[in-house]
Amino acid sequence: MQSSPRQAARPVAIWVYTGVIMLLIQVILGGITRLTGSGLSITEWKAVTGAIPPLNTAQWQDAFDKYRQTPQYRLINSGFTLSDFKFIFFWEWFHRFWARLVGVVFLVGFAWLLWKRKIQPPMVRPLIILFLLGALQGAIGWIMVASGLTGDAIYVEPLKLGLHFVFALGLIVCTLWFAFQLSVSPGLRFARHPAARRVMHWTLGIIVLLFVQLLYGALMAGHKAAAIAPTWPAINGSWLPEGLFTQHPLLRDLVGNRITVQFIHRMLAYTLFIVVLIWTVAAVAIPAVPATFRRLRWLPLLLVTVQILLGISSLLTSPGIIAHQWVAFDWLALFHQTTGLLFLLTMVGMLYLVIPVRHSVTV
């Protein structure tokens, strides 16, 4: 008995979903690297040999000496011991090691599935695109790191951090979408329905808005902007805080003014909550929806609510930040980022379900 195209694609789908999980872990590791201040501890990019950490005292001392030449060490970490350096080195090394591991899993899996004739011709182009996006993300990551190793910089440039984060999200979304194409049965998705089309437009709008919000979350992290106004609901006692939109040109203010960045991040959070609430009402009102959509349509509202609560909690605990110590703020900030990722992927899943069924890449 001949298997269906979707059954034949099952090994490929499992492999691609594994990639999605590994990419999510990579982004979380990036968050830990940022929160521990580890991102500039490795001053070189060695694609192959960099996978091996220092193995003896001489190698560790050499790596430490290179870090001691950076502005970050000279200006804020001059009291570091070799033990302190090993701690931050580990997180940056592990972040890079996991990225390499993702590449190995992709290439080895691709070769094995190709040899087993599991990869059908329509799958090749999306897989090549995903590989190129992954390589581009690696290049953007090094450009980001390099921005913190020149002049008097003590951290990476916030905008480059934001772009690195957003491109990572884009890679995860593209990978997840391809996995859906390989595995989600047409019976789980909407047929053509006017109400579903309206929800589709709202879903797409939420995803676009969410990408902008996540970019501003990265700018918040890059500028360490939480501590500039650790109050809620007002911003340092005012709804329109002093210093808002004071830099010129406007684009510089939008991405470089810490109080503006925090203000926009807050306003986008409130906007997202309202829009998701409207989306939920519209989704509940659709008659005869597929079972998967019916079970999951409350999830976006739950996630955006948790996301906002975690954001507020992170803001209020930011005065308790202690350099090179993991405190309540760090846990909350990490959960805040992770919930944002889950929220984005949930909305992407919802979009896939409400888009009218088309031919799959497996057909």
Coordinates of C-alpha atoms in Angstrom, one line a residue:
M1 CA 0.0 0.0 0.0
Q2 CA 1.5 3.3 -1.1
S3 CA 1.9 5.9 1.7
S4 CA 0.4 9.4 1.4
P5 CA 2.7 12.4 0.6
R6 CA 2.3 13.6 4.2
Q7 CA 3.3 10.2 5.6
A8 CA 6.2 10.0 3.3
A9 CA 7.3 13.5 4.5
R10 CA 7.1 12.5 8.2
P11 CA 10.9 12.0 8.7
V12 CA 11.6 15.4 7.1
A13 CA 9.0 17.0 9.3
I14 CA 10.4 15.6 12.5
W15 CA 13.9 16.8 11.4
V16 CA 12.5 20.3 10.7
Y17 CA 10.6 20.5 14.0
T18 CA 13.8 19.5 15.7
G19 CA 15.4 22.5 14.1
V20 CA 12.7 24.7 15.4
I21 CA 13.2 23.5 18.9
M22 CA 17.0 23.9 18.6
L23 CA 16.6 27.5 17.3
L24 CA 14.3 28.3 20.2
I25 CA 17.0 27.1 22.6
Q26 CA 19.5 29.1 20.7
V27 CA 17.5 32.3 21.2
I28 CA 17.0 31.6 24.9
L29 CA 20.8 31.0 25.2
G30 CA 21.3 34.3 23.5
G31 CA 19.1 35.9 26.2
I32 CA 21.2 34.3 29.0
T33 CA 24.4 35.4 27.3
R34 CA 23.1 39.0 27.2
L35 CA 21.8 38.9 30.8
T36 CA 25.1 37.6 32.1
G37 CA 27.1 40.2 30.2
S38 CA 29.0 37.4 28.3
G39 CA 28.6 38.5 24.7
L40 CA 32.0 40.1 24.3
S41 CA 34.1 37.6 26.1
I42 CA 35.2 35.9 22.9
T43 CA 37.0 38.5 20.7
E44 CA 37.5 36.3 17.6
W45 CA 35.3 34.4 15.2
K46 CA 36.8 31.0 14.3
A47 CA 34.1 29.0 12.5
V48 CA 35.7 25.6 13.0
T49 CA 38.4 25.8 15.7
G50 CA 36.3 28.1 17.8
A51 CA 34.1 25.1 18.7
I52 CA 36.8 23.9 21.0
P53 CA 37.2 25.9 24.3
P54 CA 40.5 26.6 26.0
L55 CA 41.9 23.3 27.3
N56 CA 44.8 24.3 29.5
T57 CA 45.9 27.1 31.7
A58 CA 48.0 28.7 28.9
Q59 CA 45.1 28.8 26.5
W60 CA 42.8 30.2 29.1
Q61 CA 45.3 32.9 29.9
D62 CA 45.7 33.8 26.2
A63 CA 41.9 34.1 25.8
F64 CA 41.7 36.2 28.9
D65 CA 44.5 38.5 27.7
K66 CA 42.6 39.1 24.5
Y67 CA 39.5 40.0 26.5
R68 CA 41.6 42.4 28.6
Q69 CA 42.3 44.4 25.5
T70 CA 38.6 45.2 25.0
P71 CA 37.0 48.5 26.1
Q72 CA 34.5 46.5 28.2
Y73 CA 37.2 45.0 30.3
R74 CA 39.1 48.3 30.7
L75 CA 36.1 50.4 31.5
I76 CA 33.8 48.2 33.6
N77 CA 35.4 44.7 34.3
S78 CA 39.0 45.6 35.1
G79 CA 38.6 43.8 38.4
F80 CA 37.9 40.4 36.7
T81 CA 39.8 37.4 37.8
L82 CA 40.4 34.4 35.4
S83 CA 37.6 32.6 37.2
D84 CA 35.2 35.5 36.5
F85 CA 36.3 35.4 32.9
K86 CA 35.7 31.7 32.6
F87 CA 32.1 32.2 33.7
I88 CA 31.2 34.7 31.0
F89 CA 33.3 32.9 28.4
F90 CA 31.2 29.7 29.0
W91 CA 27.9 31.3 28.0
E92 CA 29.2 33.0 24.9
W93 CA 31.0 29.8 23.9
F94 CA 28.0 27.7 24.5
H95 CA 25.8 30.1 22.5
R96 CA 28.2 29.8 19.6
F97 CA 28.6 26.1 20.0
W98 CA 24.8 25.5 19.9
A99 CA 24.6 27.6 16.7
R100 CA 27.3 25.3 15.2
L101 CA 25.3 22.3 16.4
V102 CA 22.2 23.6 14.7
G103 CA 24.2 23.8 11.5
V104 CA 25.6 20.2 11.9
V105 CA 22.1 18.8 12.6
F106 CA 20.9 20.6 9.4
L107 CA 23.7 19.4 7.2
V108 CA 23.9 15.8 8.5
G109 CA 20.1 15.5 8.5
F110 CA 19.9 16.9 5.0
A111 CA 22.5 14.4 3.7
W112 CA 21.0 11.4 5.4
L113 CA 17.4 12.2 4.3
L114 CA 18.7 12.9 0.7
W115 CA 20.5 9.5 0.8
K116 CA 17.3 7.8 2.0
R117 CA 15.3 9.6 -0.7
K118 CA 13.0 11.2 1.8
I119 CA 13.5 14.7 0.5
Q120 CA 11.3 15.4 -2.5
P121 CA 12.2 18.0 -5.2
P122 CA 9.7 20.6 -3.9
M123 CA 11.4 20.5 -0.5
V124 CA 14.8 21.4 -1.8
R125 CA 14.3 25.1 -2.4
P126 CA 12.8 25.9 1.0
L127 CA 15.6 24.0 2.7
I128 CA 18.3 25.9 0.8
I129 CA 16.6 29.2 1.8
L130 CA 16.6 28.1 5.4
F131 CA 20.3 27.2 5.3
L132 CA 21.1 30.6 3.7
L133 CA 19.0 32.4 6.3
G134 CA 20.9 30.5 9.1
A135 CA 24.3 31.5 7.6
L136 CA 23.1 35.1 7.3
Q137 CA 22.1 35.1 11.0
G138 CA 25.5 33.9 11.9
A139 CA 27.1 36.8 10.0
I140 CA 24.8 39.3 11.6
G141 CA 25.7 37.8 15.0
W142 CA 29.4 38.5 14.4
I143 CA 28.7 42.0 13.1
M144 CA 26.8 42.6 16.3
V145 CA 29.7 41.4 18.5
A146 CA 32.2 43.4 16.5
S147 CA 30.3 46.5 17.3
G148 CA 31.1 46.1 21.0
L149 CA 34.8 45.6 20.4
T150 CA 35.7 48.9 18.8
G151 CA 36.4 52.4 20.2
D152 CA 35.0 53.0 23.7
A153 CA 32.1 50.6 23.3
I154 CA 31.4 48.5 26.4
Y155 CA 28.3 46.7 24.9
V156 CA 27.1 45.8 21.5
E157 CA 25.1 48.4 19.6
P158 CA 21.5 48.1 20.6
L159 CA 20.1 48.3 17.1
K160 CA 22.5 45.6 15.9
L161 CA 21.4 43.5 18.9
G162 CA 17.8 44.1 17.8
L163 CA 18.4 43.1 14.2
H164 CA 20.2 40.0 15.3
F165 CA 17.2 39.1 17.5
V166 CA 14.6 39.9 14.8
F167 CA 16.5 37.9 12.1
A168 CA 16.6 34.9 14.5
L169 CA 12.8 35.2 14.9
G170 CA 12.4 35.4 11.2
L171 CA 14.4 32.2 10.8
I172 CA 12.4 30.4 13.4
V173 CA 9.1 31.5 11.8
C174 CA 10.2 30.4 8.3
T175 CA 11.3 27.0 9.7
L176 CA 8.1 26.5 11.6
W177 CA 6.0 27.5 8.6
F178 CA 7.8 24.9 6.4
A179 CA 7.3 22.3 9.2
F180 CA 3.6 23.1 9.1
Q181 CA 3.5 22.6 5.3
L182 CA 5.0 19.2 5.8
S183 CA 2.9 17.9 8.6
V184 CA -0.5 19.8 9.1
S185 CA -3.3 18.0 7.4
P186 CA -5.7 20.2 5.3
G187 CA -8.6 18.9 7.4
L188 CA -7.2 20.8 10.4
R189 CA -7.4 24.1 8.5
F190 CA -10.1 26.5 7.4
A191 CA -12.0 26.2 4.2
R192 CA -12.9 29.5 2.6
H193 CA -15.0 31.4 5.0
P194 CA -15.6 35.2 5.1
A195 CA -15.2 35.4 8.9
A196 CA -12.0 33.4 8.8
R197 CA -10.6 35.8 6.2
R198 CA -11.2 38.7 8.6
V199 CA -9.5 36.8 11.4
M200 CA -6.6 36.0 9.0
H201 CA -6.1 39.8 8.4
W202 CA -6.2 40.5 12.1
T203 CA -3.7 37.6 12.7
L204 CA -1.3 39.0 10.1
G205 CA -1.5 42.4 11.6
I206 CA -0.8 41.1 15.1
I207 CA 2.3 39.2 13.8
V208 CA 3.6 42.4 12.2
L209 CA 3.0 44.4 15.4
L210 CA 4.5 41.7 17.5
F211 CA 7.7 41.7 15.4
V212 CA 8.0 45.5 16.0
Q213 CA 7.4 44.9 19.7
L214 CA 10.0 42.2 20.0
L215 CA 12.5 44.5 18.2
Y216 CA 11.8 47.1 20.9
G217 CA 12.2 44.5 23.5
A218 CA 15.7 43.9 22.2
L219 CA 16.3 47.7 22.1
M220 CA 15.2 47.8 25.8
A221 CA 17.7 45.1 26.6
G222 CA 20.5 46.7 24.5
H223 CA 20.0 50.1 26.1
K224 CA 19.4 48.6 29.6
A225 CA 16.4 50.9 29.5
A226 CA 14.3 49.2 32.2
A227 CA 16.2 50.9 35.0
I228 CA 15.7 54.4 33.6
A229 CA 12.0 54.3 34.6
P230 CA 11.3 51.3 36.9
T231 CA 7.8 52.4 37.7
W232 CA 4.3 51.4 36.6
P233 CA 1.7 52.3 35.4
A234 CA 3.2 55.8 35.0
I235 CA 6.7 56.4 33.7
N236 CA 8.6 58.1 36.5
G237 CA 5.4 59.7 37.7
S238 CA 4.2 60.9 34.3
W239 CA 2.3 59.4 31.3
L240 CA 4.4 61.5 28.9
P241 CA 7.8 61.4 30.6
E242 CA 10.4 64.1 30.3
G243 CA 13.0 63.6 27.6
L244 CA 10.5 61.8 25.2
F245 CA 11.2 62.4 21.5
T246 CA 14.0 65.0 22.2
Q247 CA 16.7 63.6 20.0
H248 CA 17.2 64.5 16.3
P249 CA 16.7 63.2 13.8
L250 CA 13.5 61.3 14.7
L251 CA 14.9 57.9 13.7
R252 CA 17.8 58.3 16.1
D253 CA 15.3 59.1 18.9
L254 CA 13.1 56.1 18.1
V255 CA 16.0 53.6 18.4
G256 CA 18.5 55.5 20.6
N257 CA 16.6 57.5 23.2
R258 CA 16.1 55.1 26.2
I259 CA 13.0 56.8 27.5
T260 CA 11.4 56.8 24.1
V261 CA 12.3 53.2 23.6
Q262 CA 10.6 52.3 26.9
F263 CA 7.6 54.4 26.2
I264 CA 7.0 52.8 22.8
H265 CA 7.6 49.3 24.2
R266 CA 4.9 49.9 26.8
M267 CA 2.4 51.4 24.3
L268 CA 2.9 48.5 21.9
A269 CA 2.2 46.1 24.8
Y270 CA -1.1 47.7 25.6
T271 CA -2.0 47.9 21.9
L272 CA -1.2 44.2 21.4
F273 CA -3.4 43.3 24.4
I274 CA -6.4 45.2 22.9
V275 CA -5.9 43.9 19.4
V276 CA -5.5 40.3 20.7
L277 CA -8.7 40.7 22.8
I278 CA -10.6 41.8 19.6
W279 CA -9.0 38.9 17.7
T280 CA -10.2 36.5 20.4
V281 CA -13.8 37.8 20.3
A282 CA -13.8 37.5 16.5
A283 CA -12.3 34.0 16.7
V284 CA -14.8 32.8 19.2
A285 CA -17.7 34.1 17.0
I286 CA -16.7 32.0 14.0
P287 CA -19.1 29.1 13.6
A288 CA -18.0 25.6 12.8
V289 CA -14.3 26.1 13.2
P290 CA -11.7 23.2 12.9
A291 CA -11.1 21.4 16.2
T292 CA -7.5 22.5 16.5
F293 CA -8.3 26.2 16.1
R294 CA -11.2 25.9 18.6
R295 CA -9.0 24.4 21.3
L296 CA -6.2 27.0 20.8
R297 CA -8.0 30.2 20.1
W298 CA -7.9 31.4 23.8
L299 CA -4.1 30.8 23.9
P300 CA -3.0 34.1 22.4
L301 CA -4.9 36.1 24.9
L302 CA -3.4 34.0 27.8
L303 CA 0.1 34.5 26.4
V304 CA -0.1 38.2 25.8
T305 CA -1.5 38.7 29.4
V306 CA 1.3 36.6 30.9
Q307 CA 3.8 38.5 28.7
I308 CA 2.6 41.9 30.0
L309 CA 2.7 40.8 33.6
L310 CA 6.2 39.5 33.2
G311 CA 7.2 42.7 31.5
I312 CA 5.8 44.8 34.4
S313 CA 7.5 42.5 37.0
S314 CA 10.8 42.8 35.1
L315 CA 10.5 46.6 35.1
L316 CA 9.7 46.8 38.8
T317 CA 12.6 44.5 39.8
S318 CA 15.2 46.2 37.5
P319 CA 16.6 48.4 40.4
G320 CA 17.7 45.2 42.0
I321 CA 20.1 44.3 39.1
I322 CA 23.5 43.3 40.4
A323 CA 26.3 43.0 37.9
H324 CA 27.4 39.4 37.2
Q325 CA 24.8 38.0 39.6
W326 CA 21.7 36.2 38.6
V327 CA 18.8 37.9 40.5
A328 CA 15.0 38.1 40.2
F329 CA 15.1 40.5 37.3
D330 CA 17.2 38.1 35.2
W331 CA 14.7 35.3 35.7
L332 CA 11.8 37.5 34.9
A333 CA 13.5 39.0 31.9
L334 CA 14.3 35.6 30.5
F335 CA 10.7 34.3 31.0
H336 CA 9.5 37.5 29.5
Q337 CA 11.5 36.9 26.3
T338 CA 10.6 33.2 26.2
T339 CA 6.9 34.0 26.5
G340 CA 7.2 36.5 23.7
L341 CA 8.7 33.8 21.5
L342 CA 5.9 31.4 22.3
F343 CA 3.3 34.1 21.6
L344 CA 4.8 34.8 18.2
L345 CA 4.9 31.1 17.3
T346 CA 1.3 30.7 18.5
M347 CA 0.2 33.5 16.2
V348 CA 2.1 32.0 13.3
G349 CA 0.3 28.7 13.9
M350 CA -3.0 30.5 14.0
L351 CA -2.2 32.3 10.7
Y352 CA -1.4 28.9 9.1
L353 CA -4.7 27.5 10.3
V354 CA -6.9 30.4 9.0
I355 CA -5.3 30.8 5.6
P356 CA -7.4 29.0 3.0
V357 CA -5.9 25.6 2.2
R358 CA -3.5 25.5 -0.7
H359 CA -1.3 22.8 -2.2
S360 CA 1.5 21.6 0.1
V361 CA 5.1 21.4 -0.7
T362 CA 4.9 17.6 -0.2
V363 CA 2.4 17.1 -3.0

